[in-house]
mmCIF file of C-alpha atoms in Angstrom:
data_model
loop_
_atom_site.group_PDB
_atom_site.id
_atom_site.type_symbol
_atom_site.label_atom_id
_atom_site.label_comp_id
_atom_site.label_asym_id
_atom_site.label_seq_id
_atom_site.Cartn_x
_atom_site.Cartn_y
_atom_site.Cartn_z
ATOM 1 C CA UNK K 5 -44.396 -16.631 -5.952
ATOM 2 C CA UNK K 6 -41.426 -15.489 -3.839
ATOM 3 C CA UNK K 7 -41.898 -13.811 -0.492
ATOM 4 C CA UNK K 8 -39.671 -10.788 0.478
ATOM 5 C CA UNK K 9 -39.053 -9.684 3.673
ATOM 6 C CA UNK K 10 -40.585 -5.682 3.885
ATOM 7 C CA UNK K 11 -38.378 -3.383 2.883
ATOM 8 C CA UNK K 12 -37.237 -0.709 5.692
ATOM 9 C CA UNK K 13 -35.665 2.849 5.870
ATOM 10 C CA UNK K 14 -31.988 2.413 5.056
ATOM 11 C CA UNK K 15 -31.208 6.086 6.571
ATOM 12 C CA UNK K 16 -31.869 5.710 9.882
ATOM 13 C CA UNK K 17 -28.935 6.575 12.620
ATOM 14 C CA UNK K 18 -27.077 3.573 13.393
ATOM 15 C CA UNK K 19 -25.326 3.662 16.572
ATOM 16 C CA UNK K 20 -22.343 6.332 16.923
ATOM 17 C CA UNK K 21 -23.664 8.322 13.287
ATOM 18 C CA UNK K 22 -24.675 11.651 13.284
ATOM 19 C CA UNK K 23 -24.874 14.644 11.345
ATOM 20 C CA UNK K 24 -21.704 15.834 11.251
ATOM 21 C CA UNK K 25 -19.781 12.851 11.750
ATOM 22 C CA UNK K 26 -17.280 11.171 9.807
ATOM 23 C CA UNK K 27 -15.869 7.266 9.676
ATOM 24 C CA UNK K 28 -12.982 6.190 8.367
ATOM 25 C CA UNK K 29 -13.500 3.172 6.096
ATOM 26 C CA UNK K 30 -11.782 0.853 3.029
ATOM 27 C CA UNK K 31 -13.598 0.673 0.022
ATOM 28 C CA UNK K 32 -12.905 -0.204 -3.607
ATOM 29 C CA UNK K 33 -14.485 2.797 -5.324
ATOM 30 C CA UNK K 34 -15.202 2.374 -9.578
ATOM 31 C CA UNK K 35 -14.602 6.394 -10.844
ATOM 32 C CA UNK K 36 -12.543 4.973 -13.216
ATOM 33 C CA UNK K 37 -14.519 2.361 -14.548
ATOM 34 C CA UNK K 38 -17.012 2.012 -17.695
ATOM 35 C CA UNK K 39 -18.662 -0.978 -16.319
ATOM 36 C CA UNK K 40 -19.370 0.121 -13.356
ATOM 37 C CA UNK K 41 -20.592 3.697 -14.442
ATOM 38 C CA UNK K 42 -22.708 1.692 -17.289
ATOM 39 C CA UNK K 43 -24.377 -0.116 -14.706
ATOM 40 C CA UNK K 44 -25.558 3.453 -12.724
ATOM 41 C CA UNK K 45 -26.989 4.084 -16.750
ATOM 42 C CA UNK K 46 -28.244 0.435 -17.354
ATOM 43 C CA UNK K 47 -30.816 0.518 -13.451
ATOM 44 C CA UNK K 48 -31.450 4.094 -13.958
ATOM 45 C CA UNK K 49 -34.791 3.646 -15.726
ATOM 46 C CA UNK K 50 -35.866 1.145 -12.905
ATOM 47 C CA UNK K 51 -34.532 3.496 -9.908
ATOM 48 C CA UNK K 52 -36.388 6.451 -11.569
ATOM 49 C CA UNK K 53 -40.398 5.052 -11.133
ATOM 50 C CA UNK K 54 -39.567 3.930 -7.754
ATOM 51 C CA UNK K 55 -39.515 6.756 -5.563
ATOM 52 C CA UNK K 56 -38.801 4.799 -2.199
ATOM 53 C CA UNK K 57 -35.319 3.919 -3.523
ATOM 54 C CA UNK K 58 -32.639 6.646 -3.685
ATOM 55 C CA UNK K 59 -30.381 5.967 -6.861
ATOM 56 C CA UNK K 60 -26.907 6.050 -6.152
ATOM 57 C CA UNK K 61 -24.653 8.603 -7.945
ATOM 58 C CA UNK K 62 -21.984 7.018 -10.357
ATOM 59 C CA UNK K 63 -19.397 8.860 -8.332
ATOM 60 C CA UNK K 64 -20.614 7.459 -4.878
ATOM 61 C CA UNK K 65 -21.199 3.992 -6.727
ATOM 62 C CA UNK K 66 -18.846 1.841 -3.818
ATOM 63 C CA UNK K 67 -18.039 -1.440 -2.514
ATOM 64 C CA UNK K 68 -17.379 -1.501 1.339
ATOM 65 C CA UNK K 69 -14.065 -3.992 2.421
ATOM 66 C CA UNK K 70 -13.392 -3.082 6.443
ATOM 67 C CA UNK K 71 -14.261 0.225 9.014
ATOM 68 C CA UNK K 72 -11.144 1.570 10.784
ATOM 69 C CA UNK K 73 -13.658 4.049 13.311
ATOM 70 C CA UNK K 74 -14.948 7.550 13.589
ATOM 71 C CA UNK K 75 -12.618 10.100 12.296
ATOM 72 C CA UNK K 76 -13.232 11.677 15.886
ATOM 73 C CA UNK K 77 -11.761 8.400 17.657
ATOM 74 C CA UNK K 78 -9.065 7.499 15.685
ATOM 75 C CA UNK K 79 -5.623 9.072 15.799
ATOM 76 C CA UNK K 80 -3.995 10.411 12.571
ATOM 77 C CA UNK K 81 -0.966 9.005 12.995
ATOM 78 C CA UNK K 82 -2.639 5.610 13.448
ATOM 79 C CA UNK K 83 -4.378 6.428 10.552
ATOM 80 C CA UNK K 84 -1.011 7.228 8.302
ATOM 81 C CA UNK K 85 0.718 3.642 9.814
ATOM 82 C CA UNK K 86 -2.457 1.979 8.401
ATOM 83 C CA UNK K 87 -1.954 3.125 5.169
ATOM 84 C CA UNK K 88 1.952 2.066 5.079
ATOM 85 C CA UNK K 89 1.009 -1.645 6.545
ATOM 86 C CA UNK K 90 -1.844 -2.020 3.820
ATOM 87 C CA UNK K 91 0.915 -0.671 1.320
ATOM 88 C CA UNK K 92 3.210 -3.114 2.047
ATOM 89 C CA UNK K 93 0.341 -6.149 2.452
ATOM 90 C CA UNK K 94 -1.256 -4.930 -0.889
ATOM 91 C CA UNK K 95 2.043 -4.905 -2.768
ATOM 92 C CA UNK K 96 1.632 -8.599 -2.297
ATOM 93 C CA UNK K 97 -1.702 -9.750 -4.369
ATOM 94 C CA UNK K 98 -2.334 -8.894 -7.901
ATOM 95 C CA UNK K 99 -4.993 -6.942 -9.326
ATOM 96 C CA UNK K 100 -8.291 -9.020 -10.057
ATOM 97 C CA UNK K 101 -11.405 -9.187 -12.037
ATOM 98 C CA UNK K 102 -14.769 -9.686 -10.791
ATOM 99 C CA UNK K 103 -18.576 -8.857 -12.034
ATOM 100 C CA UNK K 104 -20.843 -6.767 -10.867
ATOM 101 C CA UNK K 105 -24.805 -8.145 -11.012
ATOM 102 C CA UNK K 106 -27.455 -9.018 -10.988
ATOM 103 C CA UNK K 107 -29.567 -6.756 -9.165
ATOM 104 C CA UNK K 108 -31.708 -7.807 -6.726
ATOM 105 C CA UNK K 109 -33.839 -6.318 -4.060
ATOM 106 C CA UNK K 110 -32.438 -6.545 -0.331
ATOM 107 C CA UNK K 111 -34.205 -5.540 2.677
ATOM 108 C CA UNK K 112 -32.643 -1.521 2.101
ATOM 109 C CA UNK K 113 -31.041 -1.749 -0.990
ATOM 110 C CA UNK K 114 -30.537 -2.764 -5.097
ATOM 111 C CA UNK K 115 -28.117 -4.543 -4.540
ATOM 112 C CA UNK K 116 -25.351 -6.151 -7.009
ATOM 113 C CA UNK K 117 -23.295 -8.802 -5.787
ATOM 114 C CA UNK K 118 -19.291 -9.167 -6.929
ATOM 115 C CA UNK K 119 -18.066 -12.221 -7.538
ATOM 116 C CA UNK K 120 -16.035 -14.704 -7.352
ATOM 117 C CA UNK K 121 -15.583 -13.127 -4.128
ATOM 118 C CA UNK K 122 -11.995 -14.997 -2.767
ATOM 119 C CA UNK K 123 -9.517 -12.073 -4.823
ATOM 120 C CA UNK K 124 -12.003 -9.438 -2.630
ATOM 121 C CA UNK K 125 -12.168 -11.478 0.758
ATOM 122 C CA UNK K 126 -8.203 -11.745 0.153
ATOM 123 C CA UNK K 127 -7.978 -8.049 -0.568
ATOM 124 C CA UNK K 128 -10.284 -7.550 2.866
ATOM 125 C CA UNK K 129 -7.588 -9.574 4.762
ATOM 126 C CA UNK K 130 -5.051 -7.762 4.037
ATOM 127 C CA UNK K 131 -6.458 -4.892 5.295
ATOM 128 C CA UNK K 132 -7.930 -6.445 8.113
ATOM 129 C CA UNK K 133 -3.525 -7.795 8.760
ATOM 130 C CA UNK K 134 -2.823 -4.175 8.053
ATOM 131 C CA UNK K 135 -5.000 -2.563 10.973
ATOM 132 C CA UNK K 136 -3.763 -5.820 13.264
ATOM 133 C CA UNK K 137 0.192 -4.520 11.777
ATOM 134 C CA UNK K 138 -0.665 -1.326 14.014
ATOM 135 C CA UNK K 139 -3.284 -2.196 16.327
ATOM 136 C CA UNK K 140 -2.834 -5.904 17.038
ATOM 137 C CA UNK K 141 -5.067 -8.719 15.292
ATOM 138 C CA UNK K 142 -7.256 -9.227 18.671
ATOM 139 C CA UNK K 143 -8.229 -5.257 17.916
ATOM 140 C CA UNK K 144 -9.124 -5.239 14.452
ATOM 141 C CA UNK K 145 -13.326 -3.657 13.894
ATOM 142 C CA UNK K 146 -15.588 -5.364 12.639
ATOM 143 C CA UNK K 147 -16.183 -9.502 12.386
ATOM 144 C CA UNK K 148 -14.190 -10.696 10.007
ATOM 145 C CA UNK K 149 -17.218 -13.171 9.277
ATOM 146 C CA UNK K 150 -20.281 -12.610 7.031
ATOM 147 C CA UNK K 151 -18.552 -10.424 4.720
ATOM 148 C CA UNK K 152 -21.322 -10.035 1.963
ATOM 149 C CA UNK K 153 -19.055 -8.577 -1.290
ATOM 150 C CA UNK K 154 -21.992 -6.199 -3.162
ATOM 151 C CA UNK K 155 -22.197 -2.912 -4.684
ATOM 152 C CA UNK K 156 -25.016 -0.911 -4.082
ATOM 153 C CA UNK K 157 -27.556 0.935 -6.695
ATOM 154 C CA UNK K 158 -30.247 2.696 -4.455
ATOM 155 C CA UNK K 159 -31.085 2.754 -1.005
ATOM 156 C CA UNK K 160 -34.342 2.527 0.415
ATOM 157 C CA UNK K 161 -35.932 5.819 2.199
ATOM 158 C CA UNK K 162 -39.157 4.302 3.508
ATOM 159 C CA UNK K 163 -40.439 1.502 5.106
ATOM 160 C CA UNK K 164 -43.086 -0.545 2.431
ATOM 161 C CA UNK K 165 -43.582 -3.651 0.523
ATOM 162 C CA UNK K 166 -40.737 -5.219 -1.502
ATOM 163 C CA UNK K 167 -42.743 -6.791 -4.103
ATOM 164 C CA UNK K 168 -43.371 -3.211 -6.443
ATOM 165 C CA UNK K 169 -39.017 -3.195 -6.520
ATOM 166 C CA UNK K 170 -39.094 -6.610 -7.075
ATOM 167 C CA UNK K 171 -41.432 -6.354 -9.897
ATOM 168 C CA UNK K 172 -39.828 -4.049 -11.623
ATOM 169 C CA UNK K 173 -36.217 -5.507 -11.256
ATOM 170 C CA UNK K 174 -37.896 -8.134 -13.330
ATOM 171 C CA UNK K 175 -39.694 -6.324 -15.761
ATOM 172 C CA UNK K 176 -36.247 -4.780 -16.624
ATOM 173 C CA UNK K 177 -33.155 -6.285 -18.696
ATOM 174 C CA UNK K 178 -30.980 -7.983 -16.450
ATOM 175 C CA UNK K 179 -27.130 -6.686 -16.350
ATOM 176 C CA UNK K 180 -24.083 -6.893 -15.069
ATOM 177 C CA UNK K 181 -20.477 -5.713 -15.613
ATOM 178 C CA UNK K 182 -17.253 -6.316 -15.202
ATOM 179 C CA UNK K 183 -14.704 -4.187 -13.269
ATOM 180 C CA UNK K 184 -11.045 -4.859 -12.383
ATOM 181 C CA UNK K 185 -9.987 -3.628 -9.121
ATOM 182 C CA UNK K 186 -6.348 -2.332 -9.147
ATOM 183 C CA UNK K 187 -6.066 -0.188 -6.164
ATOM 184 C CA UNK K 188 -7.988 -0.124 -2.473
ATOM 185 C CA UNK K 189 -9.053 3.732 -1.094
ATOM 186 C CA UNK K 190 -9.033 4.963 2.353
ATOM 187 C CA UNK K 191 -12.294 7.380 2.299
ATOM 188 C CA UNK K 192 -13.812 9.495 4.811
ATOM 189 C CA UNK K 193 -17.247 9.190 4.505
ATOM 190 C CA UNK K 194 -20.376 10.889 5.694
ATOM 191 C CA UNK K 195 -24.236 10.514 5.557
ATOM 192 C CA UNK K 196 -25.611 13.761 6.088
ATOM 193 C CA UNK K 197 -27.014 13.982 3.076
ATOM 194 C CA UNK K 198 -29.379 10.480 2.497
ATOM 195 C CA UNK K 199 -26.007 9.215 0.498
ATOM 196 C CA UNK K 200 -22.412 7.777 1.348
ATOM 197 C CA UNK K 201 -20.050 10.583 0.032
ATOM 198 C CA UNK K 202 -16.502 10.892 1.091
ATOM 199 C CA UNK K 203 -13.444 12.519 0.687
ATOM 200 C CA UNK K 204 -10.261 10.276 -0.362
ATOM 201 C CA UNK K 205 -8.014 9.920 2.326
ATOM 202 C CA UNK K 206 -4.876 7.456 0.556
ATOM 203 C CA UNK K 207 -5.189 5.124 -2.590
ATOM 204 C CA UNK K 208 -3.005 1.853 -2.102
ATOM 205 C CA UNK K 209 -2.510 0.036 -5.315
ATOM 206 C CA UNK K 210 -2.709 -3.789 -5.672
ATOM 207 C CA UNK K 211 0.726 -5.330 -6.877
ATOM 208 C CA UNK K 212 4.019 -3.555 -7.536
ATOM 209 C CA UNK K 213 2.812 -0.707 -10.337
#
């Protein structure tokens, strides 16, 4: 039988977060995509008997790429040359398929991992070149290591066992879906709430369109 590592409370306030503040951050977002949204509809019954997971929205549904910093810390204008640089480095890859599944439980999350993941760790470098366009590359956030490409369905709000998710993960039909990522979107997001939501800050399409 597989051992899981205890699930813990996802919402807790990381360092810097509070209510009220907001972080600029890359994400490919899936509004406009069936597969994606069928997914939300596919886990639902699963998220919906486990009441230490919070299901995420279809509209929320995300996958993260690279943090720029809190909307308190970062210029504007920094913000607006970012955009133009990821423009410019996005016009240069082509838009790319991946899939979305299977589920499985993670120590805060359903989780859904996207693969193959080299189109999204190439679409992550050029953002990452972008911010180093305006910034410099030795001031980029984040590692650029240990990137983990994965879409989330549910977060977890308690601290418990893993095994009852687990369970019912695998009592459930296993799916997954594909989704083809044509553009990249500058959000900012907030967590006031228990959930990611965001506003969209600038959409930068992937290839000349």
């Amino acid at each position: 039988m597989t051992e899981f590592e205890p699930m813990r409370d996802h919402w807790w306030w990381r360092p810097g977060w509070r209510v009220g503040r907001s972080f600029y951050t890359w994400h490919v977002t899936f509004a406009d995509q069936p597969g994606a949204q069928r997914l939300v509809s596919d886990y639902a019954p699963v998220l919906d008997r486990l009441p230490q997971l919070d299901p995420v929205p279809a509209r929320w549904l995300h996958l993260t790429l690279q943090g720029i910093g809190f909307t308190d810390e970062v210029d504007r204008h920094d913000v607006d040359d970012i955009v133009n640089a990821a423009r410019k480095r996005c016009a240069e890859l082509e838009p790319f398929t991946v899939t979305l599944g299977l589920a499985h439980v993670d120590p805060e999350t359903i989780q859904m991992p996207a693969r193959p993941l080299e189109p999204i760790a190439g679409l992550r470098s050029a953002i990452r070149a972008a911010i180093g366009d305006v910034w410099g590359p030795d001031n980029v956030p984040e590692p650029e290591t240990g990137f983990r490409a994965h879409v989330s369905l549910g977060y977890c709000n308690t601290a418990g066992p893993a095994e009852p998710v687990a369970e019912a993960l695998n009592g459930h039909d296993p799916h997954t879906a594909q989704v083809t990522v044509t553009s990249v979107s500058l959000i900012d997001l907030n967590r006031d709430r228990r959930a990611y939501e965001w506003t969209d800050v600038a959409t930068v399409k992937i290839g000349h369109s």
